[in-house]
Short mmCIF file of C-alpha atoms in Angstrom, two decimals:
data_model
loop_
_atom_site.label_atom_id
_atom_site.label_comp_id
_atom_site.label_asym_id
_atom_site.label_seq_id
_atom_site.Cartn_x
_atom_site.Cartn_y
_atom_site.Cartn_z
CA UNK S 25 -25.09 5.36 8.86
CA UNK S 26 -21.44 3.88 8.37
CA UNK S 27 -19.09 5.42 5.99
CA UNK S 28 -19.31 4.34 2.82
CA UNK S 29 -17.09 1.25 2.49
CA UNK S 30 -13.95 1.16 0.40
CA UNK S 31 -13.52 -1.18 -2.52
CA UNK S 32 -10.64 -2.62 -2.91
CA UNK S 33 -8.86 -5.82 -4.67
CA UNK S 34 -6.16 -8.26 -3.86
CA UNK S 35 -2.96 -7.80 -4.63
CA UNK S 36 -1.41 -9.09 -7.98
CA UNK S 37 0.60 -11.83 -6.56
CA UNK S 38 -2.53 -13.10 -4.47
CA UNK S 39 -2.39 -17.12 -4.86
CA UNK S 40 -5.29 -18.04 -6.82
CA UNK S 41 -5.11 -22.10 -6.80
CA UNK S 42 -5.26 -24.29 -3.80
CA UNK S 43 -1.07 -25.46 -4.54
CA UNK S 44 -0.20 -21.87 -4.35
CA UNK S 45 -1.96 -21.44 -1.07
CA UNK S 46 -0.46 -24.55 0.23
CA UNK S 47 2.72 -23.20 -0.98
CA UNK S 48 2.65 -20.14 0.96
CA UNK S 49 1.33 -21.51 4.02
CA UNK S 50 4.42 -24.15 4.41
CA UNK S 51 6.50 -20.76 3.82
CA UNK S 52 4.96 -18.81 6.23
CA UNK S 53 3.93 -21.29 9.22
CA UNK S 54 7.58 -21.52 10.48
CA UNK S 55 7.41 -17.71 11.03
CA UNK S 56 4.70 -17.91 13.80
CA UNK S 57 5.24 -16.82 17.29
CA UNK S 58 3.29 -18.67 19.95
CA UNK S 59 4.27 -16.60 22.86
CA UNK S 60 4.71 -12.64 24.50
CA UNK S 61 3.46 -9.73 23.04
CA UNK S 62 0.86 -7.85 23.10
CA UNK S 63 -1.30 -5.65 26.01
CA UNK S 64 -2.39 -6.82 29.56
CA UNK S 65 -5.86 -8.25 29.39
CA UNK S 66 -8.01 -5.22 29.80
CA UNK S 67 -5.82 -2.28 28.44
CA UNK S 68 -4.66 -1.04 25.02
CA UNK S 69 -6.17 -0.68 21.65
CA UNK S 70 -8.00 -4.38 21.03
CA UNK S 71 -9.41 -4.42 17.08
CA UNK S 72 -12.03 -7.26 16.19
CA UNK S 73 -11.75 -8.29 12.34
CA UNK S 74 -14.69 -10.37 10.71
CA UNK S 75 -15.82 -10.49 7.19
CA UNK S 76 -19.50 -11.45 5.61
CA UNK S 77 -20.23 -13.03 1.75
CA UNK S 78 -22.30 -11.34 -0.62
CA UNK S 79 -22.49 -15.00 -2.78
CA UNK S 80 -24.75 -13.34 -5.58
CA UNK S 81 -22.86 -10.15 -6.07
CA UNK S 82 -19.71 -12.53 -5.58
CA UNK S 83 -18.29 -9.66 -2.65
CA UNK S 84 -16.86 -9.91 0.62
CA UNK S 85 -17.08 -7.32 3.06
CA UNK S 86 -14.59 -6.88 5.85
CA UNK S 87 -14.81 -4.98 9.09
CA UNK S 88 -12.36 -3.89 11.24
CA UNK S 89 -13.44 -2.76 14.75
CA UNK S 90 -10.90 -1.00 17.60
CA UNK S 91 -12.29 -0.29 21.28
CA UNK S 92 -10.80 0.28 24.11
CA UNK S 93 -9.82 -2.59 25.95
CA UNK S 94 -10.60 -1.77 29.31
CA UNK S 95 -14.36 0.27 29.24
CA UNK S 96 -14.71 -2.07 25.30
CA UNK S 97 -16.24 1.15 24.15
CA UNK S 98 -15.75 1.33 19.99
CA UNK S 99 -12.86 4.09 19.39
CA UNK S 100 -12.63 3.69 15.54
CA UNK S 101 -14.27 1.38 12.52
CA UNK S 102 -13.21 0.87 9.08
CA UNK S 103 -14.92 -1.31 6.40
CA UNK S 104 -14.20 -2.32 2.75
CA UNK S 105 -15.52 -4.48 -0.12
CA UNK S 106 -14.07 -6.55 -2.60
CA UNK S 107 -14.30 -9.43 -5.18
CA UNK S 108 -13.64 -13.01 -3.40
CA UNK S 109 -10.71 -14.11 -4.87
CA UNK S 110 -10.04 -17.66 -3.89
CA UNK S 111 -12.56 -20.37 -4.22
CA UNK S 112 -14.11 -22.25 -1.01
CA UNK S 113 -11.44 -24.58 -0.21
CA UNK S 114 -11.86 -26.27 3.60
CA UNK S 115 -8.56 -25.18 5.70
CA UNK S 116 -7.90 -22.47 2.87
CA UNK S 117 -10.21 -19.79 4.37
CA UNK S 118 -8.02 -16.88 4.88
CA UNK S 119 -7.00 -16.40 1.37
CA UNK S 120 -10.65 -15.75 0.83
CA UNK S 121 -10.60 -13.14 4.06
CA UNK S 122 -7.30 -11.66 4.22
CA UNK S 123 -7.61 -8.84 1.57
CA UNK S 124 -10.15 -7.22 2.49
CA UNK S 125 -9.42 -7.40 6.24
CA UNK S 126 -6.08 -6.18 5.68
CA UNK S 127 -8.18 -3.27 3.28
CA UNK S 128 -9.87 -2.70 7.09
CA UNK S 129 -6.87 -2.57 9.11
CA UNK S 130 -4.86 -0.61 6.72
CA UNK S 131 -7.89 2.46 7.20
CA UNK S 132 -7.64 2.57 10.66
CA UNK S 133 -5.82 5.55 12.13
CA UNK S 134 -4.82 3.86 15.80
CA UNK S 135 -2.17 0.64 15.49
CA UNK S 136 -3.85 -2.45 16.88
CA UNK S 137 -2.10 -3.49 20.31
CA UNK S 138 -4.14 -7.00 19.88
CA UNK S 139 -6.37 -8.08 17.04
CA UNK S 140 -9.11 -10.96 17.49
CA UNK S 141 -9.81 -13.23 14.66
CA UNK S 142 -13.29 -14.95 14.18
CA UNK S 143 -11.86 -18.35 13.31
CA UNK S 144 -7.99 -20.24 14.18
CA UNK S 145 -5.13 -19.41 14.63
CA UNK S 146 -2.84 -22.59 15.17
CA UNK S 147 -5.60 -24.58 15.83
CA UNK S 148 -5.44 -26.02 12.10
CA UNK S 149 -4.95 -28.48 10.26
CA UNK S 150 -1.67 -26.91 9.37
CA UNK S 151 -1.01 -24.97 12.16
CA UNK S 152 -1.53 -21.48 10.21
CA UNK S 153 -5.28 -20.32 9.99
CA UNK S 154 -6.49 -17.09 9.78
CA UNK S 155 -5.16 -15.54 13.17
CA UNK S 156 -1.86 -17.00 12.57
CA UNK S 157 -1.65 -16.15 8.41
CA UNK S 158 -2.84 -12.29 9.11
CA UNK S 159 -0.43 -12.18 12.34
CA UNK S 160 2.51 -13.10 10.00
CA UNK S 161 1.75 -10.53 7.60
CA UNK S 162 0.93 -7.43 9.74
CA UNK S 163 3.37 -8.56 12.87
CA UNK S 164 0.67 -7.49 14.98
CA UNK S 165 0.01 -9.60 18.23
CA UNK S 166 -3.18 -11.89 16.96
CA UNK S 167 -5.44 -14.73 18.70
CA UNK S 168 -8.47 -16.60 16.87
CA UNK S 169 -11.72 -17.14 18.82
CA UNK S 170 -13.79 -19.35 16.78
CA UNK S 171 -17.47 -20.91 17.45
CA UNK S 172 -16.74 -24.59 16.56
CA UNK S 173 -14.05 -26.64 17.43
CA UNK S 174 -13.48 -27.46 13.65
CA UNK S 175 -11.92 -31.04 13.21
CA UNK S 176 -10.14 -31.33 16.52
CA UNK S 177 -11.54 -32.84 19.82
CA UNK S 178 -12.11 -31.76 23.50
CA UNK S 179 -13.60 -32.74 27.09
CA UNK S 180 -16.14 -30.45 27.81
CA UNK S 181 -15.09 -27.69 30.35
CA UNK S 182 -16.23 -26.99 34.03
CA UNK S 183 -19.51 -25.50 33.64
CA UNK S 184 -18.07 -22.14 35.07
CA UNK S 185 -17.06 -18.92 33.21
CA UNK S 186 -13.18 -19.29 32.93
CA UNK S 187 -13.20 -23.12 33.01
CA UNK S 188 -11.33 -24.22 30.22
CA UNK S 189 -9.95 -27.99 28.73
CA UNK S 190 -7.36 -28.53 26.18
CA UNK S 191 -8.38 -28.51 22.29
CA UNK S 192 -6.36 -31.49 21.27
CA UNK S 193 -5.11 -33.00 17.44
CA UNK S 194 -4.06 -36.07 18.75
CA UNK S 195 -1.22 -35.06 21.85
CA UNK S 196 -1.33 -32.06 20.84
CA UNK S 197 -2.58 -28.80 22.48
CA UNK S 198 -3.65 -26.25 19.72
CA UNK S 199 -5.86 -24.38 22.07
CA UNK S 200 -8.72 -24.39 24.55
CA UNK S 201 -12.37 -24.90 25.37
CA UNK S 202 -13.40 -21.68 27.04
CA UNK S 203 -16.18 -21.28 29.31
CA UNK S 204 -17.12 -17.59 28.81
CA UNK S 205 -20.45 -17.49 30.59
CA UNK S 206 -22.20 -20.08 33.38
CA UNK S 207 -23.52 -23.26 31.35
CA UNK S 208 -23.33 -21.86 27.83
CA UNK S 209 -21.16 -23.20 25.21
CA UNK S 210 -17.83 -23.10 24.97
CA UNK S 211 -15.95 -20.70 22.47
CA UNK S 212 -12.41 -22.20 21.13
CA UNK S 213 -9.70 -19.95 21.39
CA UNK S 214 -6.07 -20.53 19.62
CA UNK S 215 -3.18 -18.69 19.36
CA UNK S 216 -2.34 -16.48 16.51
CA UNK S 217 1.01 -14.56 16.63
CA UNK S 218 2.50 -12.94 19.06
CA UNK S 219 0.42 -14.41 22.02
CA UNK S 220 0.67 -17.34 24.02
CA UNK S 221 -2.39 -19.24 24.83
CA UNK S 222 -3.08 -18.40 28.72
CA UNK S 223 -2.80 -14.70 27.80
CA UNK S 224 -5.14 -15.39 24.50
CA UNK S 225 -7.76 -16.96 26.92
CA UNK S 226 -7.32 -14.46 29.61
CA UNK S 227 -7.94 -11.58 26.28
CA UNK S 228 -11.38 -13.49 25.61
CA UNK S 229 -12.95 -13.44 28.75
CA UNK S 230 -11.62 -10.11 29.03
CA UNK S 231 -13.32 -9.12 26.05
CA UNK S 232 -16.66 -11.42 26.49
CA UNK S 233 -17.92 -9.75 29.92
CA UNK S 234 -21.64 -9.64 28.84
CA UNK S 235 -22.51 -12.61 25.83
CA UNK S 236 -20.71 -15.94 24.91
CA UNK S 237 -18.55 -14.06 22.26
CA UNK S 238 -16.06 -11.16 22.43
CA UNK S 239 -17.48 -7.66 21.99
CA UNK S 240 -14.64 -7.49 19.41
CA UNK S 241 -16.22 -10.01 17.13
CA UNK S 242 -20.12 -9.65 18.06
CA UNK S 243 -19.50 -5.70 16.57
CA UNK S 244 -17.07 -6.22 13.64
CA UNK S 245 -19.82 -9.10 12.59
CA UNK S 246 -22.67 -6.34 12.70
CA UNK S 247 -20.68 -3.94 11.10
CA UNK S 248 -19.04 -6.05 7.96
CA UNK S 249 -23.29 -7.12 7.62
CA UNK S 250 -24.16 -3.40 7.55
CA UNK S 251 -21.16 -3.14 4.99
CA UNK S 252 -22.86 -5.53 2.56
CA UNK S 253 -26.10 -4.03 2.43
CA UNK S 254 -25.13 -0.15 2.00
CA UNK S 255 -22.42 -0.93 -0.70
#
């Protein structure tokens, strides 16, 4: 039995229309770090964030999730609940996420040394998705490990855990196709803040020793589920 999850709500000056998200994400994108920070692969405090719909109940539940980073044995949870406050808008995600995942971070006792996003960081259409957005906001080292390669194209990797091939918007590298176990899909990790991409690939496969996706996100996905039902 989890603890009983907090409710929470946005905060006042939350943007509400798609124009006012746009808004804040041209603000905000220049303030994005693609490089240093954060722990060596396999040490420090690592905390997996995730978040699950209630559509019916019109809820979101958000989970944060710290384990160690070198045995990945859980060290802490937090969960809350609250209304969803922006309206499904493609590219727009995180203003439907953040909240309540910073509600989950916020009730955590330890200080994240990493924190792994399920979804993009600059990977985006506009550079500044979910791992990036919450990055800028907490100034907490951030990747995004996501299970689709959204709109942007790639070679397939080596069939190899490890192998890896550039996820590319035209020229551009926004992340990478990462092999995380022999012959199974790849996952598609991107930088958030704080982290440059070899070091955010070398955190997933770090972090994804046993199943195709990080620990951090396989238990903050269970745990944001269990959220739902016992609220």
């Amino acid at each position: 039995m989890i603890e009983q999850p907090a409710v929470i709500r946005p905060p006042e000056d939350w943007p509400t229309t798609e124009a006012a998200a746009l808004a804040v994400q041209d603000r905000l994108r220049g303030l994005v770090v693609r490089d240093g920070g954060g722990p060596a692969p396999g040490t420090g405090t690592v905390v997996g964030v995730d978040v699950a719909y209630d559509d019916d109940r019109d809820l979101v539940a958000a989970a944060a999730v710290a384990l160690d980073g070198g045995s990945l044995r859980i060290v802490e949870t937090a969960t809350v609940v609250g209304r969803v406050s922006f309206p499904y808008v493609p590219g727009l995600l995180a203003f439907r996420e953040i909240p309540t995942v910073l509600g989950a971070l916020e009730r955590l006792r330890r200080t994240p040394d990493l924190v792994v996003c399920d979804g993009y960081g600059v990977a985006h259409p506009r550079r500044f998705g979910l791992a990036s957005h919450l990055g800028v906001l907490t100034g907490l080292p951030t990747i995004g490990v996501a299970k689709n390669p959204f709109t942007f194209r790639f070679t397939a990797p080596g069939p190899r855990r490890g192998d890896a091939a550039p996820l590319l918007d035209g020229d551009e590298e926004v992340g990478r196709a990462l092999r995380t176990r022999d012959g199974v899909k790849p996952v598609f990790v991107s930088v958030g803040h704080r982290v440059g991409l070899p070091e955010a690939c070398a955190h997933t496969l770090s972090l994804a020793r046993d199943y195709r996706l990080p620990e951090t996100t396989r238990r903050a996905d269970a745990l944001c589920r269990q959220a739902l039902r016992e609220i």
